[in-house]
GROMACS .gro file of C-alpha atoms in nm:
model
  457
    1UNK     CA    1   4.724  -3.865  -4.017
    2UNK     CA    2   4.616  -4.191  -4.163
    3UNK     CA    3   4.465  -4.412  -3.876
    4UNK     CA    4   4.432  -4.774  -3.956
    5UNK     CA    5   4.052  -4.889  -4.061
    6UNK     CA    6   4.059  -5.155  -3.796
    7UNK     CA    7   4.129  -4.898  -3.576
    8UNK     CA    8   3.848  -4.657  -3.694
    9UNK     CA    9   3.568  -4.933  -3.707
   10UNK     CA   10   3.656  -5.024  -3.331
   11UNK     CA   11   3.656  -4.670  -3.217
   12UNK     CA   12   3.343  -4.590  -3.428
   13UNK     CA   13   3.136  -4.855  -3.274
   14UNK     CA   14   3.288  -4.776  -2.911
   15UNK     CA   15   3.209  -4.397  -2.939
   16UNK     CA   16   2.906  -4.393  -3.158
   17UNK     CA   17   2.759  -4.045  -3.205
   18UNK     CA   18   3.087  -3.904  -3.002
   19UNK     CA   19   3.325  -4.085  -3.307
   20UNK     CA   20   3.330  -3.739  -3.510
   21UNK     CA   21   3.377  -3.519  -3.211
   22UNK     CA   22   3.714  -3.757  -3.114
   23UNK     CA   23   3.822  -3.738  -3.503
   24UNK     CA   24   3.781  -3.348  -3.464
   25UNK     CA   25   4.013  -3.369  -3.170
   26UNK     CA   26   4.283  -3.478  -3.406
   27UNK     CA   27   4.272  -3.107  -3.533
   28UNK     CA   28   4.368  -2.955  -3.155
   29UNK     CA   29   4.679  -2.833  -3.064
   30UNK     CA   30   4.895  -3.050  -2.862
   31UNK     CA   31   4.884  -2.993  -2.499
   32UNK     CA   32   5.199  -2.979  -2.288
   33UNK     CA   33   5.222  -3.015  -1.914
   34UNK     CA   34   5.444  -3.007  -1.599
   35UNK     CA   35   5.388  -3.142  -1.273
   36UNK     CA   36   5.546  -2.968  -0.963
   37UNK     CA   37   5.782  -3.176  -0.732
   38UNK     CA   38   5.610  -3.088  -0.397
   39UNK     CA   39   5.908  -3.279  -0.246
   40UNK     CA   40   6.100  -2.938  -0.325
   41UNK     CA   41   5.872  -2.685  -0.372
   42UNK     CA   42   5.480  -2.622  -0.326
   43UNK     CA   43   5.277  -2.514  -0.642
   44UNK     CA   44   5.225  -2.172  -0.499
   45UNK     CA   45   5.581  -2.124  -0.452
   46UNK     CA   46   5.672  -2.237  -0.779
   47UNK     CA   47   5.391  -2.001  -0.935
   48UNK     CA   48   5.598  -1.715  -0.795
   49UNK     CA   49   5.929  -1.776  -0.947
   50UNK     CA   50   5.825  -1.989  -1.281
   51UNK     CA   51   5.911  -1.805  -1.585
   52UNK     CA   52   5.652  -1.970  -1.811
   53UNK     CA   53   5.309  -1.920  -1.900
   54UNK     CA   54   5.120  -2.167  -1.683
   55UNK     CA   55   4.770  -2.266  -1.664
   56UNK     CA   56   4.608  -2.516  -1.415
   57UNK     CA   57   4.549  -2.890  -1.507
   58UNK     CA   58   4.185  -2.857  -1.314
   59UNK     CA   59   4.199  -3.233  -1.170
   60UNK     CA   60   4.595  -3.238  -1.085
   61UNK     CA   61   4.645  -3.033  -0.783
   62UNK     CA   62   5.046  -2.965  -0.892
   63UNK     CA   63   4.996  -2.978  -1.267
   64UNK     CA   64   4.993  -2.708  -1.520
   65UNK     CA   65   4.963  -2.688  -1.874
   66UNK     CA   66   5.244  -2.505  -2.048
   67UNK     CA   67   5.289  -2.307  -2.367
   68UNK     CA   68   5.458  -2.463  -2.670
   69UNK     CA   69   5.701  -2.149  -2.713
   70UNK     CA   70   5.819  -2.237  -2.351
   71UNK     CA   71   6.118  -2.477  -2.305
   72UNK     CA   72   6.122  -2.583  -1.956
   73UNK     CA   73   6.351  -2.853  -2.002
   74UNK     CA   74   6.603  -2.596  -2.111
   75UNK     CA   75   6.583  -2.416  -1.761
   76UNK     CA   76   6.802  -2.478  -1.458
   77UNK     CA   77   6.489  -2.526  -1.229
   78UNK     CA   78   6.446  -2.824  -1.416
   79UNK     CA   79   6.779  -2.956  -1.361
   80UNK     CA   80   6.719  -2.878  -0.996
   81UNK     CA   81   6.399  -3.098  -0.996
   82UNK     CA   82   6.149  -2.848  -0.923
   83UNK     CA   83   5.931  -3.005  -1.185
   84UNK     CA   84   5.856  -3.309  -1.401
   85UNK     CA   85   5.744  -3.266  -1.767
   86UNK     CA   86   5.465  -3.487  -1.818
   87UNK     CA   87   5.120  -3.533  -2.032
   88UNK     CA   88   4.844  -3.410  -1.815
   89UNK     CA   89   4.623  -3.719  -1.851
   90UNK     CA   90   4.935  -3.928  -1.768
   91UNK     CA   91   4.986  -3.771  -1.454
   92UNK     CA   92   4.622  -3.890  -1.327
   93UNK     CA   93   4.719  -4.262  -1.214
   94UNK     CA   94   4.966  -4.147  -0.959
   95UNK     CA   95   4.758  -3.856  -0.847
   96UNK     CA   96   4.437  -4.080  -0.763
   97UNK     CA   97   4.623  -4.371  -0.606
   98UNK     CA   98   4.612  -4.291  -0.255
   99UNK     CA   99   4.938  -4.297  -0.072
  100UNK     CA  100   5.021  -4.212   0.282
  101UNK     CA  101   5.347  -4.128   0.439
  102UNK     CA  102   5.533  -4.431   0.540
  103UNK     CA  103   5.376  -4.669   0.310
  104UNK     CA  104   5.562  -4.930   0.100
  105UNK     CA  105   5.495  -4.855  -0.277
  106UNK     CA  106   5.573  -5.051  -0.585
  107UNK     CA  107   5.579  -4.894  -0.948
  108UNK     CA  108   5.587  -5.223  -1.170
  109UNK     CA  109   5.652  -5.060  -1.545
  110UNK     CA  110   5.786  -4.738  -1.425
  111UNK     CA  111   6.041  -4.589  -1.704
  112UNK     CA  112   6.071  -4.320  -1.784
  113UNK     CA  113   5.988  -4.218  -1.417
  114UNK     CA  114   5.696  -3.953  -1.428
  115UNK     CA  115   5.464  -4.169  -1.203
  116UNK     CA  116   5.736  -4.269  -0.982
  117UNK     CA  117   5.854  -3.918  -0.908
  118UNK     CA  118   5.491  -3.827  -0.797
  119UNK     CA  119   5.473  -4.120  -0.569
  120UNK     CA  120   5.795  -4.060  -0.415
  121UNK     CA  121   5.711  -3.702  -0.358
  122UNK     CA  122   5.366  -3.831  -0.191
  123UNK     CA  123   5.590  -4.051   0.053
  124UNK     CA  124   5.787  -3.726   0.156
  125UNK     CA  125   6.105  -3.908   0.221
  126UNK     CA  126   5.937  -4.182   0.430
  127UNK     CA  127   5.875  -4.531   0.375
  128UNK     CA  128   6.006  -4.697   0.039
  129UNK     CA  129   5.951  -4.667  -0.317
  130UNK     CA  130   6.043  -4.979  -0.517
  131UNK     CA  131   6.019  -4.876  -0.884
  132UNK     CA  132   6.107  -5.127  -1.182
  133UNK     CA  133   6.130  -5.148  -1.554
  134UNK     CA  134   6.193  -5.475  -1.736
  135UNK     CA  135   6.439  -5.289  -2.024
  136UNK     CA  136   6.758  -5.207  -1.856
  137UNK     CA  137   6.833  -4.906  -2.107
  138UNK     CA  138   6.467  -4.768  -1.975
  139UNK     CA  139   6.569  -4.831  -1.615
  140UNK     CA  140   6.876  -4.632  -1.632
  141UNK     CA  141   6.625  -4.339  -1.761
  142UNK     CA  142   6.426  -4.396  -1.477
  143UNK     CA  143   6.712  -4.400  -1.198
  144UNK     CA  144   6.808  -4.056  -1.338
  145UNK     CA  145   6.462  -3.904  -1.315
  146UNK     CA  146   6.418  -4.024  -0.956
  147UNK     CA  147   6.744  -3.889  -0.841
  148UNK     CA  148   6.701  -3.528  -1.007
  149UNK     CA  149   6.378  -3.570  -0.817
  150UNK     CA  150   6.559  -3.614  -0.502
  151UNK     CA  151   6.396  -3.922  -0.396
  152UNK     CA  152   6.597  -4.062  -0.105
  153UNK     CA  153   6.388  -4.388   0.006
  154UNK     CA  154   6.400  -4.579  -0.339
  155UNK     CA  155   6.518  -4.880  -0.504
  156UNK     CA  156   6.550  -4.906  -0.856
  157UNK     CA  157   6.490  -5.266  -1.046
  158UNK     CA  158   6.516  -5.370  -1.397
  159UNK     CA  159   6.348  -5.703  -1.346
  160UNK     CA  160   6.072  -5.933  -1.487
  161UNK     CA  161   5.747  -5.861  -1.251
  162UNK     CA  162   5.668  -6.226  -1.232
  163UNK     CA  163   6.005  -6.275  -1.035
  164UNK     CA  164   5.954  -5.973  -0.814
  165UNK     CA  165   5.606  -6.111  -0.751
  166UNK     CA  166   5.706  -6.462  -0.641
  167UNK     CA  167   5.978  -6.261  -0.394
  168UNK     CA  168   5.766  -6.026  -0.228
  169UNK     CA  169   5.423  -6.143  -0.205
  170UNK     CA  170   5.166  -5.940   0.025
  171UNK     CA  171   5.442  -5.711   0.088
  172UNK     CA  172   5.307  -5.360  -0.070
  173UNK     CA  173   5.072  -5.115   0.050
  174UNK     CA  174   4.996  -4.978  -0.282
  175UNK     CA  175   5.106  -5.104  -0.624
  176UNK     CA  176   5.099  -4.890  -0.955
  177UNK     CA  177   5.080  -5.081  -1.311
  178UNK     CA  178   5.103  -4.840  -1.574
  179UNK     CA  179   5.105  -5.122  -1.837
  180UNK     CA  180   5.294  -5.125  -2.168
  181UNK     CA  181   4.996  -5.089  -2.420
  182UNK     CA  182   4.930  -5.048  -2.771
  183UNK     CA  183   4.875  -4.670  -2.718
  184UNK     CA  184   4.586  -4.575  -2.912
  185UNK     CA  185   4.522  -4.288  -2.647
  186UNK     CA  186   4.855  -4.107  -2.751
  187UNK     CA  187   4.805  -4.123  -3.144
  188UNK     CA  188   4.742  -3.755  -3.136
  189UNK     CA  189   5.029  -3.691  -2.954
  190UNK     CA  190   5.282  -3.916  -3.138
  191UNK     CA  191   5.183  -4.084  -3.467
  192UNK     CA  192   5.514  -4.301  -3.466
  193UNK     CA  193   5.284  -4.517  -3.261
  194UNK     CA  194   5.029  -4.597  -3.520
  195UNK     CA  195   5.311  -4.816  -3.714
  196UNK     CA  196   5.402  -4.978  -3.367
  197UNK     CA  197   5.000  -5.058  -3.338
  198UNK     CA  198   4.988  -5.211  -3.677
  199UNK     CA  199   5.292  -5.426  -3.590
  200UNK     CA  200   5.176  -5.520  -3.223
  201UNK     CA  201   4.803  -5.430  -3.157
  202UNK     CA  202   4.575  -5.479  -2.870
  203UNK     CA  203   4.588  -5.867  -2.873
  204UNK     CA  204   4.963  -5.899  -2.835
  205UNK     CA  205   4.948  -5.657  -2.511
  206UNK     CA  206   4.675  -5.791  -2.384
  207UNK     CA  207   4.832  -6.095  -2.299
  208UNK     CA  208   5.134  -5.955  -2.104
  209UNK     CA  209   4.873  -5.733  -1.917
  210UNK     CA  210   4.685  -6.032  -1.813
  211UNK     CA  211   4.987  -6.164  -1.660
  212UNK     CA  212   5.132  -5.858  -1.466
  213UNK     CA  213   4.809  -5.738  -1.349
  214UNK     CA  214   4.752  -6.071  -1.152
  215UNK     CA  215   5.133  -6.042  -1.039
  216UNK     CA  216   5.044  -5.668  -0.879
  217UNK     CA  217   4.760  -5.844  -0.709
  218UNK     CA  218   4.976  -6.115  -0.547
  219UNK     CA  219   5.226  -5.819  -0.430
  220UNK     CA  220   4.954  -5.652  -0.220
  221UNK     CA  221   4.913  -5.665   0.127
  222UNK     CA  222   4.553  -5.728   0.261
  223UNK     CA  223   4.378  -5.364   0.254
  224UNK     CA  224   4.615  -5.284   0.006
  225UNK     CA  225   4.539  -5.067  -0.310
  226UNK     CA  226   4.630  -5.144  -0.702
  227UNK     CA  227   4.611  -4.883  -0.979
  228UNK     CA  228   4.571  -5.037  -1.326
  229UNK     CA  229   4.615  -4.784  -1.574
  230UNK     CA  230   4.677  -4.761  -1.986
  231UNK     CA  231   4.712  -4.499  -2.265
  232UNK     CA  232   4.492  -4.706  -2.499
  233UNK     CA  233   4.091  -4.696  -2.562
  234UNK     CA  234   4.102  -5.086  -2.612
  235UNK     CA  235   3.839  -5.291  -2.440
  236UNK     CA  236   4.061  -5.575  -2.471
  237UNK     CA  237   4.348  -5.402  -2.254
  238UNK     CA  238   4.125  -5.223  -2.048
  239UNK     CA  239   3.808  -5.345  -1.913
  240UNK     CA  240   3.902  -5.722  -2.017
  241UNK     CA  241   4.205  -5.668  -1.830
  242UNK     CA  242   3.990  -5.583  -1.510
  243UNK     CA  243   3.771  -5.864  -1.580
  244UNK     CA  244   4.075  -6.101  -1.573
  245UNK     CA  245   4.195  -5.989  -1.231
  246UNK     CA  246   3.837  -6.002  -1.089
  247UNK     CA  247   3.760  -6.343  -1.216
  248UNK     CA  248   4.101  -6.485  -1.090
  249UNK     CA  249   4.165  -6.292  -0.772
  250UNK     CA  250   3.827  -6.279  -0.608
  251UNK     CA  251   3.964  -6.099  -0.311
  252UNK     CA  252   4.017  -5.818  -0.515
  253UNK     CA  253   3.743  -5.547  -0.583
  254UNK     CA  254   3.708  -5.224  -0.754
  255UNK     CA  255   3.672  -4.911  -0.549
  256UNK     CA  256   3.546  -4.546  -0.664
  257UNK     CA  257   3.806  -4.287  -0.820
  258UNK     CA  258   3.730  -3.925  -0.701
  259UNK     CA  259   3.502  -3.772  -0.995
  260UNK     CA  260   3.598  -3.497  -1.217
  261UNK     CA  261   3.375  -3.326  -1.462
  262UNK     CA  262   3.504  -3.503  -1.818
  263UNK     CA  263   3.601  -3.821  -1.660
  264UNK     CA  264   3.388  -4.122  -1.844
  265UNK     CA  265   3.296  -4.459  -1.686
  266UNK     CA  266   3.416  -4.780  -1.824
  267UNK     CA  267   3.193  -4.971  -2.052
  268UNK     CA  268   2.926  -5.190  -1.859
  269UNK     CA  269   2.796  -5.419  -2.146
  270UNK     CA  270   2.628  -5.742  -1.958
  271UNK     CA  271   2.528  -5.861  -1.608
  272UNK     CA  272   2.887  -5.991  -1.524
  273UNK     CA  273   3.036  -5.617  -1.615
  274UNK     CA  274   2.742  -5.477  -1.359
  275UNK     CA  275   2.848  -5.755  -1.076
  276UNK     CA  276   3.193  -5.637  -1.107
  277UNK     CA  277   3.105  -5.263  -1.081
  278UNK     CA  278   3.278  -5.190  -1.406
  279UNK     CA  279   3.107  -4.815  -1.384
  280UNK     CA  280   3.392  -4.735  -1.131
  281UNK     CA  281   3.660  -4.724  -1.378
  282UNK     CA  282   3.760  -4.431  -1.573
  283UNK     CA  283   3.814  -4.330  -1.942
  284UNK     CA  284   3.965  -4.003  -2.034
  285UNK     CA  285   3.891  -3.900  -2.392
  286UNK     CA  286   4.070  -3.622  -2.557
  287UNK     CA  287   3.711  -3.476  -2.707
  288UNK     CA  288   3.586  -3.475  -2.356
  289UNK     CA  289   3.885  -3.350  -2.171
  290UNK     CA  290   4.226  -3.151  -2.217
  291UNK     CA  291   4.452  -3.441  -2.222
  292UNK     CA  292   4.524  -3.754  -2.413
  293UNK     CA  293   4.355  -4.092  -2.383
  294UNK     CA  294   4.399  -4.288  -2.074
  295UNK     CA  295   4.239  -4.596  -1.871
  296UNK     CA  296   4.209  -4.623  -1.491
  297UNK     CA  297   4.100  -4.897  -1.255
  298UNK     CA  298   4.147  -4.874  -0.876
  299UNK     CA  299   4.120  -5.190  -0.675
  300UNK     CA  300   4.169  -5.279  -0.303
  301UNK     CA  301   4.232  -5.620  -0.152
  302UNK     CA  302   4.036  -5.757   0.115
  303UNK     CA  303   4.147  -5.730   0.467
  304UNK     CA  304   4.096  -6.060   0.591
  305UNK     CA  305   4.375  -6.220   0.396
  306UNK     CA  306   4.698  -6.412   0.521
  307UNK     CA  307   5.029  -6.228   0.501
  308UNK     CA  308   5.365  -6.367   0.404
  309UNK     CA  309   5.648  -6.262   0.641
  310UNK     CA  310   5.923  -6.083   0.435
  311UNK     CA  311   6.261  -6.034   0.631
  312UNK     CA  312   6.410  -5.671   0.547
  313UNK     CA  313   6.779  -5.650   0.446
  314UNK     CA  314   6.999  -5.745   0.698
  315UNK     CA  315   7.260  -5.458   0.725
  316UNK     CA  316   7.565  -5.560   0.939
  317UNK     CA  317   7.687  -5.300   1.108
  318UNK     CA  318   7.964  -5.095   0.936
  319UNK     CA  319   8.264  -4.876   1.074
  320UNK     CA  320   8.240  -4.564   0.882
  321UNK     CA  321   8.552  -4.424   0.715
  322UNK     CA  322   8.703  -4.114   0.881
  323UNK     CA  323   8.668  -3.938   0.562
  324UNK     CA  324   8.268  -3.991   0.539
  325UNK     CA  325   8.258  -3.891   0.912
  326UNK     CA  326   8.423  -3.589   0.831
  327UNK     CA  327   8.194  -3.499   0.558
  328UNK     CA  328   7.873  -3.587   0.759
  329UNK     CA  329   7.956  -3.309   1.012
  330UNK     CA  330   7.872  -3.059   0.755
  331UNK     CA  331   7.549  -3.202   0.694
  332UNK     CA  332   7.226  -3.155   0.928
  333UNK     CA  333   7.000  -3.377   0.699
  334UNK     CA  334   6.870  -3.686   0.944
  335UNK     CA  335   7.098  -3.999   0.859
  336UNK     CA  336   7.084  -4.310   1.055
  337UNK     CA  337   7.415  -4.449   1.057
  338UNK     CA  338   7.257  -4.796   1.104
  339UNK     CA  339   7.103  -4.749   0.738
  340UNK     CA  340   7.445  -4.676   0.572
  341UNK     CA  341   7.610  -4.978   0.378
  342UNK     CA  342   7.942  -4.955   0.231
  343UNK     CA  343   7.986  -5.157  -0.092
  344UNK     CA  344   8.289  -5.124  -0.331
  345UNK     CA  345   8.386  -4.819  -0.145
  346UNK     CA  346   8.047  -4.664  -0.229
  347UNK     CA  347   7.834  -4.567   0.070
  348UNK     CA  348   7.456  -4.610   0.026
  349UNK     CA  349   7.167  -4.487   0.275
  350UNK     CA  350   6.906  -4.789   0.232
  351UNK     CA  351   6.563  -4.797   0.382
  352UNK     CA  352   6.483  -5.013   0.676
  353UNK     CA  353   6.171  -5.117   0.519
  354UNK     CA  354   6.366  -5.283   0.218
  355UNK     CA  355   6.348  -5.643   0.161
  356UNK     CA  356   6.616  -5.897   0.098
  357UNK     CA  357   6.750  -5.804  -0.259
  358UNK     CA  358   6.979  -6.087  -0.320
  359UNK     CA  359   6.914  -6.239  -0.690
  360UNK     CA  360   6.719  -5.932  -0.818
  361UNK     CA  361   6.871  -5.692  -1.104
  362UNK     CA  362   6.928  -5.367  -0.910
  363UNK     CA  363   7.023  -5.056  -1.060
  364UNK     CA  364   7.045  -4.865  -0.748
  365UNK     CA  365   6.934  -4.957  -0.366
  366UNK     CA  366   6.895  -4.649  -0.148
  367UNK     CA  367   7.069  -4.301  -0.190
  368UNK     CA  368   7.414  -4.313  -0.313
  369UNK     CA  369   7.594  -4.076  -0.055
  370UNK     CA  370   7.904  -4.075  -0.220
  371UNK     CA  371   8.231  -4.259  -0.277
  372UNK     CA  372   8.520  -4.331  -0.027
  373UNK     CA  373   8.852  -4.257  -0.212
  374UNK     CA  374   9.186  -4.244  -0.095
  375UNK     CA  375   9.214  -3.988   0.171
  376UNK     CA  376   8.897  -3.815   0.096
  377UNK     CA  377   8.540  -3.880   0.039
  378UNK     CA  378   8.349  -3.743  -0.289
  379UNK     CA  379   7.998  -3.684  -0.241
  380UNK     CA  380   7.712  -3.790  -0.497
  381UNK     CA  381   7.529  -3.588  -0.725
  382UNK     CA  382   7.175  -3.799  -0.611
  383UNK     CA  383   7.279  -3.695  -0.252
  384UNK     CA  384   7.310  -3.344  -0.355
  385UNK     CA  385   6.944  -3.343  -0.491
  386UNK     CA  386   6.801  -3.497  -0.168
  387UNK     CA  387   6.940  -3.214   0.034
  388UNK     CA  388   6.780  -2.891   0.111
  389UNK     CA  389   7.037  -2.588   0.074
  390UNK     CA  390   6.963  -2.536   0.486
  391UNK     CA  391   7.123  -2.912   0.549
  392UNK     CA  392   7.468  -2.850   0.444
  393UNK     CA  393   7.689  -2.578   0.579
  394UNK     CA  394   7.880  -2.495   0.282
  395UNK     CA  395   7.646  -2.329   0.022
  396UNK     CA  396   7.710  -2.132  -0.304
  397UNK     CA  397   7.379  -1.967  -0.422
  398UNK     CA  398   7.350  -1.813  -0.752
  399UNK     CA  399   7.045  -1.652  -0.888
  400UNK     CA  400   6.866  -1.812  -1.171
  401UNK     CA  401   6.989  -1.531  -1.428
  402UNK     CA  402   7.358  -1.561  -1.334
  403UNK     CA  403   7.542  -1.672  -1.623
  404UNK     CA  404   7.736  -1.909  -1.400
  405UNK     CA  405   7.445  -2.131  -1.355
  406UNK     CA  406   7.431  -2.247  -1.713
  407UNK     CA  407   7.832  -2.274  -1.710
  408UNK     CA  408   7.805  -2.512  -1.400
  409UNK     CA  409   7.550  -2.708  -1.575
  410UNK     CA  410   7.779  -2.765  -1.881
  411UNK     CA  411   8.048  -2.881  -1.652
  412UNK     CA  412   8.259  -2.568  -1.667
  413UNK     CA  413   8.497  -2.461  -1.410
  414UNK     CA  414   8.351  -2.101  -1.267
  415UNK     CA  415   8.469  -1.829  -1.081
  416UNK     CA  416   8.335  -1.772  -0.746
  417UNK     CA  417   8.566  -1.494  -0.595
  418UNK     CA  418   8.253  -1.326  -0.450
  419UNK     CA  419   8.228  -1.647  -0.202
  420UNK     CA  420   8.551  -1.570  -0.095
  421UNK     CA  421   8.438  -1.566   0.282
  422UNK     CA  422   8.316  -1.907   0.228
  423UNK     CA  423   8.511  -2.201   0.355
  424UNK     CA  424   8.720  -2.405   0.121
  425UNK     CA  425   8.619  -2.739   0.050
  426UNK     CA  426   8.303  -2.929  -0.096
  427UNK     CA  427   8.046  -2.681  -0.153
  428UNK     CA  428   7.677  -2.723  -0.260
  429UNK     CA  429   7.595  -2.517  -0.551
  430UNK     CA  430   7.217  -2.381  -0.565
  431UNK     CA  431   6.999  -2.198  -0.806
  432UNK     CA  432   6.781  -1.979  -0.614
  433UNK     CA  433   6.816  -2.182  -0.288
  434UNK     CA  434   6.762  -2.504  -0.459
  435UNK     CA  435   7.051  -2.750  -0.500
  436UNK     CA  436   7.199  -2.838  -0.826
  437UNK     CA  437   7.512  -3.065  -0.747
  438UNK     CA  438   7.847  -3.042  -0.597
  439UNK     CA  439   8.163  -2.854  -0.661
  440UNK     CA  440   8.495  -2.794  -0.486
  441UNK     CA  441   8.574  -2.432  -0.373
  442UNK     CA  442   8.929  -2.307  -0.340
  443UNK     CA  443   8.858  -1.949  -0.225
  444UNK     CA  444   8.784  -1.823  -0.550
  445UNK     CA  445   8.706  -2.078  -0.819
  446UNK     CA  446   8.484  -2.359  -0.816
  447UNK     CA  447   8.636  -2.726  -0.966
  448UNK     CA  448   8.311  -2.834  -1.127
  449UNK     CA  449   8.164  -3.179  -1.017
  450UNK     CA  450   7.840  -3.187  -1.192
  451UNK     CA  451   7.740  -3.537  -1.288
  452UNK     CA  452   7.883  -3.579  -1.667
  453UNK     CA  453   7.562  -3.785  -1.782
  454UNK     CA  454   7.332  -3.487  -1.667
  455UNK     CA  455   7.495  -3.200  -1.817
  456UNK     CA  456   7.326  -2.932  -2.002
  457UNK     CA  457   7.354  -3.014  -2.372
   0.00000   0.00000   0.00000
């Protein structure tokens, strides 16, 4: 691998006697990780059914290394949302940001969704997660991943963070900013990033980061917490971004991140760095830990600050169509009818914590329940993923080694004559008790309703 000379000079100055150990780490095998989705299954339960060769990631309670020979993205449990495939160090930001049930949380630069899916799991179907990516194409991938994970209390945006900050200042309990960066920490994983670095290096990204980190601070409630992270080693993008925030938002201060053996302190080079307590920031180096390069800084906003008042969305009471009412009679998952909104014949469950959304580019607000059509209601794939098997009364549960599981995931009609005692109509199709999607059962066959864009390829 040919690393740019300018980059090597900077790393040599930064690491000193550790520089050679860092270079040697490029000869190590690439690490692969998956994070168990605790919204659906505990790590202990997953280990009992996992077909993979897993080893715990020591600093991530629900994270595991998997072997390169395993293909977890080609397994029904992946389609059931039981885990998310994520580089081990990249699991750290959402892991260390403290989230309480009922919180209102914002993930600013969220695509493809790895951190959002963990934040949503921590909320445990409470509060509100607003997750955003300014790129519309990337936000589509983000939407799919949060829906596969079964997160109900979510709004997915594709918006400029500055516009969101102007609308919802002092609103969030927590904000996570995994800023777009030069990607130096991922050179070992993906050498295509080197060409990108040569085109747009730390100087380019630093200016973007300085803007969005201030936006993030302005969105926080008094006493709220902000986690800023990058996957780069550049001081310009890391410590300098932290210093920019602390200079311009004196109500913000750094707080400790739970230590782990291998975490390195951020660089402290002068009296200002000491006074700002930059040693509380964390660096992850691949020659020190089994993960790629990362930087993290956790801030708290002073509690004694004024708060802007934000009106939640005003949802006019709607008369539910009879077709939807009939479907909901089969559902035991708790739904407050006051939270149901119908737009263009589509029914959504929207969090009561959601602020006024007008004027924002929204990919999805709330859980799509389904679509009201002539004389019938068609439930959505997203709602299937929110449910537990016990929360719907017509279930077809297949074992993971049943060939019909893959056929279903490919969108094929499947024979279910062995479930002839089941009632005809919409059935929740499950693998080992975990929902995959819907099918229309007629007493012997299942008409496949698995979402086309999610199918097994």
